[in-house]
Amino acid sequence: MGLVLCVYLQCTCGDFMQNTVSIKENRDFTRLYKSGKFYSSDCLILYVRKNRLDHNRLGVTVSKKVGKAVVRNRVRRRIKESYREIESRISASYDFVVVARGKAAECDHKKIRSALIYLMRKAGLYNYEENTTSVD
């Protein structure tokens, strides 16, 4: 028999969502829908709930009303990238679910980012100064 060699690589190209974990369990989404507060803009809806962890958790929902798979994935990528850009300015220990409305397919990255900032400010979770200093 041959020898199997496992190699684990660590990505040094950039930290994607360094203080955030993805929400994947259906029960976590349902808990946020039922007991979380929500805030809405023209292209996004944000559900927020405090968690007992030391980091944030993010879930993104894009329904078939937004468009076909390519469009939905593009919207999902734009939402995650927008969140990543403002992550250092968001308070810790919260669960977030971002729901894309039908109009989100027409929104560019800049519009989605400004909508996400607007919703975080509306929820009182957006800080104008960064929480951590980045090392370049």
One Martini backbone bead per residue (centre of mass of N, CA, C, O) as a GRO file, in nm:
protein
  136
    1MET     BB    1   0.101   0.034   0.014
    2GLY     BB    2   0.056   0.358   0.028
    3LEU     BB    3   0.145   0.680   0.109
    4VAL     BB    4  -0.016   0.923   0.304
    5LEU     BB    5  -0.018   1.278   0.251
    6CYS     BB    6  -0.073   1.549   0.468
    7VAL     BB    7  -0.152   1.892   0.389
    8TYR     BB    8  -0.144   2.205   0.557
    9LEU     BB    9  -0.269   2.516   0.466
   10GLN     BB   10  -0.194   2.860   0.506
   11CYS     BB   11  -0.347   3.157   0.463
   12THR     BB   12  -0.173   3.478   0.370
   13CYS     BB   13  -0.362   3.674   0.183
   14GLY     BB   14  -0.597   3.695   0.405
   15ASP     BB   15  -0.850   3.788   0.628
   16PHE     BB   16  -1.153   3.624   0.654
   17MET     BB   17  -1.336   3.694   0.891
   18GLN     BB   18  -1.174   3.703   1.184
   19ASN     BB   19  -1.448   3.751   1.396
   20THR     BB   20  -1.613   3.534   1.216
   21VAL     BB   21  -1.889   3.311   1.190
   22SER     BB   22  -2.078   3.089   1.039
   23ILE     BB   23  -2.411   3.028   0.971
   24LYS     BB   24  -2.573   2.688   0.926
   25GLU     BB   25  -2.801   2.642   1.114
   26ASN     BB   26  -3.140   2.639   1.118
   27ARG     BB   27  -3.190   2.708   1.422
   28ASP     BB   28  -3.035   2.980   1.414
   29PHE     BB   29  -3.213   3.121   1.211
   30THR     BB   30  -3.483   3.083   1.361
   31ARG     BB   31  -3.404   3.233   1.621
   32LEU     BB   32  -3.363   3.507   1.482
   33TYR     BB   33  -3.646   3.539   1.357
   34LYS     BB   34  -3.803   3.519   1.635
   35SER     BB   35  -3.589   3.688   1.862
   36GLY     BB   36  -3.495   3.905   1.679
   37LYS     BB   37  -3.396   4.190   1.553
   38PHE     BB   38  -3.509   4.422   1.294
   39TYR     BB   39  -3.374   4.564   0.986
   40SER     BB   40  -3.442   4.794   0.709
   41SER     BB   41  -3.404   4.821   0.362
   42ASP     BB   42  -3.423   4.821   0.020
   43CYS     BB   43  -3.210   4.542   0.000
   44LEU     BB   44  -3.209   4.481   0.321
   45ILE     BB   45  -3.205   4.248   0.601
   46LEU     BB   46  -3.157   4.268   0.964
   47TYR     BB   47  -3.062   4.029   1.202
   48VAL     BB   48  -3.045   4.054   1.567
   49ARG     BB   49  -2.835   3.885   1.824
   50LYS     BB   50  -2.726   3.798   2.115
   51ASN     BB   51  -2.438   3.637   2.233
   52ARG     BB   52  -2.206   3.411   2.428
   53LEU     BB   53  -1.972   3.507   2.264
   54ASP     BB   54  -1.653   3.651   2.133
   55HIS     BB   55  -1.815   3.644   1.858
   56ASN     BB   56  -1.931   3.657   1.547
   57ARG     BB   57  -2.226   3.579   1.345
   58LEU     BB   58  -2.294   3.480   0.997
   59GLY     BB   59  -2.582   3.512   0.783
   60VAL     BB   60  -2.698   3.426   0.447
   61THR     BB   61  -2.993   3.527   0.252
   62VAL     BB   62  -3.103   3.401  -0.078
   63SER     BB   63  -3.357   3.401  -0.276
   64LYS     BB   64  -3.530   3.321  -0.573
   65LYS     BB   65  -3.636   3.618  -0.613
   66VAL     BB   66  -3.361   3.742  -0.705
   67GLY     BB   67  -3.268   3.475  -0.875
   68LYS     BB   68  -3.048   3.306  -1.004
   69ALA     BB   69  -2.766   3.151  -0.904
   70VAL     BB   70  -2.563   3.366  -1.003
   71VAL     BB   71  -2.701   3.607  -0.864
   72ARG     BB   72  -2.711   3.500  -0.574
   73ASN     BB   73  -2.401   3.463  -0.543
   74ARG     BB   74  -2.326   3.758  -0.593
   75VAL     BB   75  -2.481   3.874  -0.354
   76ARG     BB   76  -2.343   3.706  -0.135
   77ARG     BB   77  -2.054   3.811  -0.191
   78ARG     BB   78  -2.117   4.113  -0.140
   79ILE     BB   79  -2.205   4.085   0.152
   80LYS     BB   80  -1.947   3.953   0.266
   81GLU     BB   81  -1.752   4.177   0.175
   82SER     BB   82  -1.888   4.410   0.324
   83TYR     BB   83  -1.853   4.289   0.603
   84ARG     BB   84  -1.544   4.262   0.600
   85GLU     BB   85  -1.486   4.572   0.574
   86ILE     BB   86  -1.665   4.637   0.864
   87GLU     BB   87  -1.590   4.440   1.101
   88SER     BB   88  -1.399   4.628   1.286
   89ARG     BB   89  -1.675   4.820   1.354
   90ILE     BB   90  -1.809   4.584   1.504
   91SER     BB   91  -1.962   4.452   1.744
   92ALA     BB   92  -1.944   4.202   1.967
   93SER     BB   93  -2.155   3.930   2.030
   94TYR     BB   94  -2.316   3.853   1.750
   95ASP     BB   95  -2.598   3.782   1.554
   96PHE     BB   96  -2.631   3.750   1.191
   97VAL     BB   97  -2.888   3.820   0.942
   98VAL     BB   98  -2.886   3.842   0.590
   99VAL     BB   99  -3.142   3.966   0.376
  100ALA     BB  100  -3.226   3.951   0.048
  101ARG     BB  101  -3.374   4.138  -0.169
  102GLY     BB  102  -3.481   4.174  -0.487
  103LYS     BB  103  -3.307   4.448  -0.532
  104ALA     BB  104  -3.011   4.333  -0.487
  105ALA     BB  105  -2.944   4.260  -0.789
  106GLU     BB  106  -2.914   4.582  -0.868
  107CYS     BB  107  -2.690   4.608  -0.669
  108ASP     BB  108  -2.402   4.720  -0.582
  109HIS     BB  109  -2.145   4.715  -0.369
  110LYS     BB  110  -2.180   5.004  -0.257
  111LYS     BB  111  -2.484   4.977  -0.181
  112ILE     BB  112  -2.458   4.734   0.012
  113ARG     BB  113  -2.258   4.863   0.207
  114SER     BB  114  -2.437   5.108   0.287
  115ALA     BB  115  -2.674   4.935   0.392
  116LEU     BB  116  -2.514   4.787   0.614
  117ILE     BB  117  -2.428   5.036   0.771
  118TYR     BB  118  -2.709   5.145   0.824
  119LEU     BB  119  -2.807   4.895   0.988
  120MET     BB  120  -2.587   4.902   1.208
  121ARG     BB  121  -2.654   5.187   1.306
  122LYS     BB  122  -2.953   5.130   1.374
  123ALA     BB  123  -2.855   4.902   1.590
  124GLY     BB  124  -2.582   5.016   1.739
  125LEU     BB  125  -2.297   4.855   1.604
  126TYR     BB  126  -2.146   5.104   1.486
  127ASN     BB  127  -1.815   5.206   1.465
  128TYR     BB  128  -1.593   5.464   1.379
  129GLU     BB  129  -1.390   5.288   1.514
  130GLU     BB  130  -1.168   5.059   1.536
  131ASN     BB  131  -1.125   4.775   1.739
  132THR     BB  132  -0.871   4.698   1.570
  133THR     BB  133  -0.547   4.652   1.481
  134SER     BB  134  -0.369   4.641   1.196
  135VAL     BB  135  -0.131   4.428   1.033
  136ASP     BB  136   0.113   4.505   0.762
   0.00000   0.00000   0.00000
